[in-house]
Coordinates of C-alpha atoms in Angstrom, one line a residue:
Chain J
X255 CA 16.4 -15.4 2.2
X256 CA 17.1 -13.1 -0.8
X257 CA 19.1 -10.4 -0.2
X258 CA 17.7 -7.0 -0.6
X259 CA 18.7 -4.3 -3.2
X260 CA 20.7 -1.5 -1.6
X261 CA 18.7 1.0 -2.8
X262 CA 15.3 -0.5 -0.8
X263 CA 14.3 1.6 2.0
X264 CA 13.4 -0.4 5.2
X265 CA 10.5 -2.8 4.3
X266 CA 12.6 -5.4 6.0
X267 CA 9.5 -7.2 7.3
X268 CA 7.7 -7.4 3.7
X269 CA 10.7 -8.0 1.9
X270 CA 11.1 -11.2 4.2
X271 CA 7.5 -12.1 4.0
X272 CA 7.5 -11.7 0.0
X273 CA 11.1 -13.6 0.0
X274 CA 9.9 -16.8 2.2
X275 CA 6.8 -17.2 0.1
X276 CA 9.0 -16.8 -3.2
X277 CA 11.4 -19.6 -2.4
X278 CA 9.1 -22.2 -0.8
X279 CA 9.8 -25.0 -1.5
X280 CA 6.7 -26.3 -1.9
X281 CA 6.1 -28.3 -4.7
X282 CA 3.1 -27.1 -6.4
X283 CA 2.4 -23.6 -7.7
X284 CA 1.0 -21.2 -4.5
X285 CA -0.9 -17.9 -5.1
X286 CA -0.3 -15.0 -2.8
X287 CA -1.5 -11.3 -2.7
X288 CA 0.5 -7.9 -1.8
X289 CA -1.9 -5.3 -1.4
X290 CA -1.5 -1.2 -0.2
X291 CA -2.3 2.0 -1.3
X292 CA -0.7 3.8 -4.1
X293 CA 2.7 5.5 -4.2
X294 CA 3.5 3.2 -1.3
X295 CA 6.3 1.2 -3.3
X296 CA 4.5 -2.1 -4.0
X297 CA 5.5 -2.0 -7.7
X298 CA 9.1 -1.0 -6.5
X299 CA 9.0 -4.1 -4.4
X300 CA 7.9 -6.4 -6.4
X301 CA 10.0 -5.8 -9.6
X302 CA 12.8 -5.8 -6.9
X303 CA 11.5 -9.2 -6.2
X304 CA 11.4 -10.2 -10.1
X305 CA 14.7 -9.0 -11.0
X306 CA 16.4 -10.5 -7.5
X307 CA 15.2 -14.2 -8.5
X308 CA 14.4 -13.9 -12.4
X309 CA 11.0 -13.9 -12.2
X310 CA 7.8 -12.5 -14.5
X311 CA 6.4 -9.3 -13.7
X312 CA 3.4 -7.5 -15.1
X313 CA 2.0 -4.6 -14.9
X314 CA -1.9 -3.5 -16.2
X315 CA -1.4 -0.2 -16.9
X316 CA -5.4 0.3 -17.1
X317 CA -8.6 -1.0 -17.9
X318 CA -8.7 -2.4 -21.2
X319 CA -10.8 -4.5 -23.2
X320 CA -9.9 -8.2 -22.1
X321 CA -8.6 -9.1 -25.6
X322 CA -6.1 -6.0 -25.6
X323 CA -5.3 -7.2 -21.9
X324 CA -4.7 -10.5 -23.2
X325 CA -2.4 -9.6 -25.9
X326 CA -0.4 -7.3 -24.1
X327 CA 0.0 -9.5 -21.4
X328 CA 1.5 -12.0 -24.2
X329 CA 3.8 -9.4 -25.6
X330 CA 5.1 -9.4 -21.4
X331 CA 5.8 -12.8 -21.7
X332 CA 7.4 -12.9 -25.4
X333 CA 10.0 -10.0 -24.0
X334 CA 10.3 -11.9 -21.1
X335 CA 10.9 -15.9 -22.3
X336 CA 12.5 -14.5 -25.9
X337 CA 10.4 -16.6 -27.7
X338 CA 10.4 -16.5 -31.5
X339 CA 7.1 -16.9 -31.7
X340 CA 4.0 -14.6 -30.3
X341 CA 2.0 -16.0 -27.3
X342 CA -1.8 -15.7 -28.6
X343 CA -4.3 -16.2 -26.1
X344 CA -7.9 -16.8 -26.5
X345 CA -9.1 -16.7 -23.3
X346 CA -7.3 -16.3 -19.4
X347 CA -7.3 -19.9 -18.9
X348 CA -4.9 -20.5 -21.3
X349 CA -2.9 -17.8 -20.3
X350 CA -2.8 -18.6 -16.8
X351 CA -1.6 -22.0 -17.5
X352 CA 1.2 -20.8 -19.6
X353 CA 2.0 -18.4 -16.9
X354 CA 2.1 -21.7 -14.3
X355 CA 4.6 -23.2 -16.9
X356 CA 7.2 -20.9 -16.2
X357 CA 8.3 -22.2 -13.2
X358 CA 8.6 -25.7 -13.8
X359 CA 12.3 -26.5 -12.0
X360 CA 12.6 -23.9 -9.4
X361 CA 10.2 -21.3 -7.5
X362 CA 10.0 -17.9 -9.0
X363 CA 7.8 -15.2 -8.6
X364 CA 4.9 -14.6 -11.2
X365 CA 3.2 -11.4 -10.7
X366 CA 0.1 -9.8 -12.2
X367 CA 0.5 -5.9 -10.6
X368 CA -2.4 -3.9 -10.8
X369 CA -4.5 -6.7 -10.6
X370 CA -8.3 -5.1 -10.1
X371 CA -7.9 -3.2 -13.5
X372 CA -7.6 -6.8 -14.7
X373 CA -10.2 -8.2 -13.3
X374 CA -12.4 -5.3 -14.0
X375 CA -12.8 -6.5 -17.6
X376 CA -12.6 -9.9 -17.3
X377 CA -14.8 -10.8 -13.9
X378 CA -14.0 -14.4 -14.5
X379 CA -10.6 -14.2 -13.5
X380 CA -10.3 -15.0 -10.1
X381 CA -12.8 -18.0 -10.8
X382 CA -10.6 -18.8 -13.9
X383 CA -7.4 -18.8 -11.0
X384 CA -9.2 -20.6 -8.8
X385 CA -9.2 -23.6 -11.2
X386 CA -6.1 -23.9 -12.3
X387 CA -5.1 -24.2 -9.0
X388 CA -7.3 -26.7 -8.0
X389 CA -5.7 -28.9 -5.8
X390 CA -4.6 -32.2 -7.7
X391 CA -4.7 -30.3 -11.2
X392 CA -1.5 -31.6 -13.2
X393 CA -0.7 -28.2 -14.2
X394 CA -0.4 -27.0 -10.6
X395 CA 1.5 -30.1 -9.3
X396 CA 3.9 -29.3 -12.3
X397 CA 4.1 -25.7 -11.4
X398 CA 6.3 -23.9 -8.9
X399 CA 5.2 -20.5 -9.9
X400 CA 4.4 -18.1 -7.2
X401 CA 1.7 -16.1 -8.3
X402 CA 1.3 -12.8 -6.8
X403 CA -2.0 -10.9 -7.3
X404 CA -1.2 -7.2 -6.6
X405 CA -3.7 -4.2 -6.0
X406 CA -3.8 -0.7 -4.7
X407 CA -7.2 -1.3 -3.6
X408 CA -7.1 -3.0 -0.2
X409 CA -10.6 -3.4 -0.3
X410 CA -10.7 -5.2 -3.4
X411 CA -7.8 -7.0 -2.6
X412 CA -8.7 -8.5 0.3
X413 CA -12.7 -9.0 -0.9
X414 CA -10.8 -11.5 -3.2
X415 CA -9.7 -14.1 -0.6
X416 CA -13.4 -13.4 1.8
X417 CA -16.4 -15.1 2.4
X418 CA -17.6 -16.8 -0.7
X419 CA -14.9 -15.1 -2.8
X420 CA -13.5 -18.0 -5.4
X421 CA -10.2 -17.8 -4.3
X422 CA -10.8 -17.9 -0.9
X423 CA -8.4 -20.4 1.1
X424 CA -5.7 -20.4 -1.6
X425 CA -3.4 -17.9 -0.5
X426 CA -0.4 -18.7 0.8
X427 CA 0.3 -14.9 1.1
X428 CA -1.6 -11.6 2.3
X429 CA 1.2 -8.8 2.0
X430 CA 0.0 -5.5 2.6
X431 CA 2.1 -2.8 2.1
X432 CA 1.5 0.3 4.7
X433 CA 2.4 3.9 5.0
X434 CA 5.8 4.7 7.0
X435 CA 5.0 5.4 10.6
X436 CA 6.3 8.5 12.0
X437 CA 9.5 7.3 13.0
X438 CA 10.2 5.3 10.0
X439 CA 9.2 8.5 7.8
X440 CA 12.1 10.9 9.7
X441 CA 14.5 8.3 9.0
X442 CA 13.5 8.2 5.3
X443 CA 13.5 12.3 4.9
X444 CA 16.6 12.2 6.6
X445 CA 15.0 14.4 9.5
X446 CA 17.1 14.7 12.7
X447 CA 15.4 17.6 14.2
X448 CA 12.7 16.2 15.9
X449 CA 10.2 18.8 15.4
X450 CA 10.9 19.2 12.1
X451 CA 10.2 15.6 11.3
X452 CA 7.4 15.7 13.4
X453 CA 6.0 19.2 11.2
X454 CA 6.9 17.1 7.8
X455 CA 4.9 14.2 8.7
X456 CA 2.1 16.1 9.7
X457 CA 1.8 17.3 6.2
X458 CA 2.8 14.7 3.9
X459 CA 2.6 11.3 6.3
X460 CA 4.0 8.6 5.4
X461 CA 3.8 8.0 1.8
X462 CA 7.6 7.3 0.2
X463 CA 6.7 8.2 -3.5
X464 CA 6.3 11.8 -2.2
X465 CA 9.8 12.6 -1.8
X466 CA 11.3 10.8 -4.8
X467 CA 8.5 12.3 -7.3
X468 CA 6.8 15.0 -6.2
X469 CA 9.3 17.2 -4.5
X470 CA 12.6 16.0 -6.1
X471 CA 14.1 14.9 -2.8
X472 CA 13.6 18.8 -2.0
X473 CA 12.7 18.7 1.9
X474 CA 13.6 21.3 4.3
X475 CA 16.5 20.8 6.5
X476 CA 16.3 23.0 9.3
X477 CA 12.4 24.0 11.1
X478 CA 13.1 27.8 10.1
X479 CA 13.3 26.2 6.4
X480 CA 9.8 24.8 7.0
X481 CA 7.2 27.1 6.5
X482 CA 9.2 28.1 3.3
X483 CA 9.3 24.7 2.0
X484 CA 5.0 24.4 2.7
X485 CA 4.1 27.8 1.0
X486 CA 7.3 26.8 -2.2
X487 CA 6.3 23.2 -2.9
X488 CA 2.9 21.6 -0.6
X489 CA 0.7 24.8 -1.8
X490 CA 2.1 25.9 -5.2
X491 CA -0.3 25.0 -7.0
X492 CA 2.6 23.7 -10.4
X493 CA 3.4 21.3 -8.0
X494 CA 1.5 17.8 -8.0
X495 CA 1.2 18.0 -4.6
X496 CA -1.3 20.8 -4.2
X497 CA -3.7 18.3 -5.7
X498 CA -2.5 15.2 -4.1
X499 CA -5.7 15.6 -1.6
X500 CA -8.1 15.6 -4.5
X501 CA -6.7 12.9 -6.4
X502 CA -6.6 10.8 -3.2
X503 CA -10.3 11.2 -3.0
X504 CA -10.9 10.3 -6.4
X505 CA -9.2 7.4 -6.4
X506 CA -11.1 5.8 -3.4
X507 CA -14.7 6.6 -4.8
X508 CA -12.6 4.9 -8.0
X509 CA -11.6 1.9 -6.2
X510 CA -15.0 1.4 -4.3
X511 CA -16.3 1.6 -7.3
X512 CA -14.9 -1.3 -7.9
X513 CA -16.3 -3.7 -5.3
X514 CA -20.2 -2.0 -5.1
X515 CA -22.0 -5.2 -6.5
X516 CA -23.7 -4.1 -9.9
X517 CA -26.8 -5.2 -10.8
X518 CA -27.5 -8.3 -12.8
X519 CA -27.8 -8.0 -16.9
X520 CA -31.6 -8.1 -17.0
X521 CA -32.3 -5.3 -14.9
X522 CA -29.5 -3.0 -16.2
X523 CA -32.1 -0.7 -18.1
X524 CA -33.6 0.2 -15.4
X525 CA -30.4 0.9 -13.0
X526 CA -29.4 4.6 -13.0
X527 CA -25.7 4.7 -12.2
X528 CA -25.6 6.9 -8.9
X529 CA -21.6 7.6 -9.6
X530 CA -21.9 8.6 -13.1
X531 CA -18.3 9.6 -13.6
X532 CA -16.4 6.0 -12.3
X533 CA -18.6 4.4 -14.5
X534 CA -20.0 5.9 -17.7
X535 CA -17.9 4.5 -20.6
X536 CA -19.1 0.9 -19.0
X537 CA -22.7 2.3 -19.2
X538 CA -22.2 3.7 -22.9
X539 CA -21.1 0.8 -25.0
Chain T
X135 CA -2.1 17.6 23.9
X136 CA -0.6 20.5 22.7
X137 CA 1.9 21.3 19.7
X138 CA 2.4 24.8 20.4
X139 CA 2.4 25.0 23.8
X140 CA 4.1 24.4 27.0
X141 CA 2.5 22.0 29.3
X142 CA 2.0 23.1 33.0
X143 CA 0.3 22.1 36.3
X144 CA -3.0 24.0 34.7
X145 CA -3.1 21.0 31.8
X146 CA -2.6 18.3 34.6
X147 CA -6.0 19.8 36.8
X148 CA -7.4 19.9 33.6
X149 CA -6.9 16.0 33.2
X150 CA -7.7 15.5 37.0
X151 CA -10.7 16.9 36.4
X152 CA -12.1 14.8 33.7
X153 CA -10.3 12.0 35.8
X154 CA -12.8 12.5 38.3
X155 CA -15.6 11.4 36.3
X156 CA -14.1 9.0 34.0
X157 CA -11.3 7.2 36.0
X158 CA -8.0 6.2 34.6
X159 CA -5.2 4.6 35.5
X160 CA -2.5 6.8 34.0
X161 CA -2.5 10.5 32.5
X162 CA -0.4 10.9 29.2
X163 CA 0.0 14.6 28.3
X164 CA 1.9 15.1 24.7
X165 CA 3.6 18.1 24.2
X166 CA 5.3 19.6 20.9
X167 CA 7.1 22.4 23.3
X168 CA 7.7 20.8 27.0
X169 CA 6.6 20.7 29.7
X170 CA 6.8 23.1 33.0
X171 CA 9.7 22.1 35.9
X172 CA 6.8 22.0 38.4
X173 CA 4.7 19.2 35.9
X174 CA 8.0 17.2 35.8
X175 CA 8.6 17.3 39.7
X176 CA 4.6 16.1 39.5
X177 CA 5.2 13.7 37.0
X178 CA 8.3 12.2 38.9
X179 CA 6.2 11.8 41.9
X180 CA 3.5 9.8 40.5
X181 CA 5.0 6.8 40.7
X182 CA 4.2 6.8 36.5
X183 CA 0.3 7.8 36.9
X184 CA 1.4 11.0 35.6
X185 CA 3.2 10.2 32.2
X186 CA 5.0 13.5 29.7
X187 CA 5.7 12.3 26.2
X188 CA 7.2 15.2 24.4
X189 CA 9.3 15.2 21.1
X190 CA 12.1 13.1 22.2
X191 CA 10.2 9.9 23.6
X192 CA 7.8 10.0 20.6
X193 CA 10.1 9.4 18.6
X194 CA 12.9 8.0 20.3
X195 CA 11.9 5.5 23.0
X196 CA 10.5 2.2 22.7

């Protein structure tokens, strides 16, 4: 078991889950997949997780084009190996491989965070991941990597392993990262009144991130600080929180967006896009 | 349940009531204030039918 950095709030459970699958010593590259909603910590985890046992972590940072994916991707692992030369990759079965060559002595952790904005661009990825981790495939046998597919869209996520999905069957991992429960949540804000915790979660829930980045670690301390504290931060409207609410909305139609099945290339002319804003730059080009 | 208000025997015939019709083993009443003397002397005699979960055992019991 790896131990946990000091500045980790709980997640005692996933950081065991994430550390047993890390250091398996199984002797073949395994695939696993950490999923949760945003501001949830899942990044934080994971690049805990990298730094802990040295291993390769990246981040999409949006939909791009899959050759700008690709090369930035390669710039990851230049930074990352030191390599005097750049890593050029034509397409993501050559990247994957190299990724799988990482580990080749010892188990470390090879993660692809935001994973769907990947695989938006390039649909052929999880089929492309599929086969290089086909069973008796040199590459794999040579491989320790543990390759972590990471998403804030659970439904997506989990839509990977289902049904006929092509990865189906190959994790050795389904993480998903939840909220804080109530309890959890007063310990995190620090909240020994009762009510007062009880008042706090009631607005904000659950969600870690909020404290850190939207309020500055400013929470009330005592209940007659509370309504204060609501009317100064949750509903001033400078404050990234008074729009939490719509962005949250946004982002789900976003994500479902995502997984709606689109229609096949032949009858695209025809297809009116009935969410016009989630997807009109595919519809333009 | 109530947040703002302390729970009393009028809550509990309230429950009752609807206990009537669709029966139930126990009766949890969740209060953000408390709860009255006379619905904790009820409570205690219920042999745990009757069940109070205020502040304290939300958050502190297992």
């Amino acid at each position: 078991m790896i131990d946990k950095p000091s500045d980790m709030f709980d997640r005692d459970g996933e950081w065991a889950q994430l550390s047993r699958f890390v250091t398996s010593t199984f002797e073949r590259a395994t695939l696993g997949v950490v999923s949760g909603r945003r501001r949830q910590g899942k990044t934080f985890l994971l690049q805990a997780m990298c730094e802990a046992t040295g291993g390769f972590y990246f981040g999409a940072s949006e939909v791009v084009p899959k050759p700008e994916a690709l090369r930035q991707l390669g710039d990851a692992l230049r930074e990352f190996t030191g390599s005097p030369a750049a890593y050029r990759f034509q397409d993501w079965g050559q990247a994957i491989d190299t990724l799988l060559a990482l580990a080749t002595d010892r188990p470390i952790p090879v993660v692809l965070d935001e994973f769907p904005y990947l695989a938006r661009e390039s649909k052929e990825l999880p089929s492309v991941i599929q086969n290089a981790l086909a069973p008796r495939r040199t590459q794999r046998l040579a491989s320790r990597a543990r390759l972590l597919l990471c998403g804030s869209s659970i439904s997506f996520m989990s839509e990977l392993l289902a049904g006929q999905a092509p990865l189906r069957g190959r994790a050795g991992l389904e993480l998903i990262v939840a909220t804080f429960d109530f309890r959890v949540a007063a310990e995190y804000w620090g909240l020994r009144d009762r009510r007062l915790a009880a008042l706090v979660y009631f607005v904000l829930g659950g969600t870690p991130a909020y404290r850190a980045e939207q309020l500055d670690g400013e929470t009330p301390q005592r209940v007659e600080e509370f309504d204060d504290w609501v009317i100064g931060h949750v509903l001033n409207p400078a404050n990234p929180l008074f729009r939490e609410v719509r962005m949250l909305l946004a982002e789900r139609s976003f994500q479902t967006s995502f997984t709606t099945p689109r229609p096949a290339r032949a009858t695209r002319s025809t297809w009116r896009p009935s969410a016009p804003m989630a997807n009109s730059s595919r519809w333009a080009r | 349940m109530k947040w703002g208000e302390t729970i009393g025997m009028g809550h509990l015939a309230r429950l009752e009531k609807i206990a009537t019709l669709r029966p139930a083993r126990r009766l949890l009443l969740f209060s953000g204030t408390g709860f009255m003397p006379q619905l904790e002397e009820a409570a205690r005699r219920s042999a745990g039918r009757i069940q109070l979960i205020g502040l304290d055992r939300l958050y502190e019991s297992d």
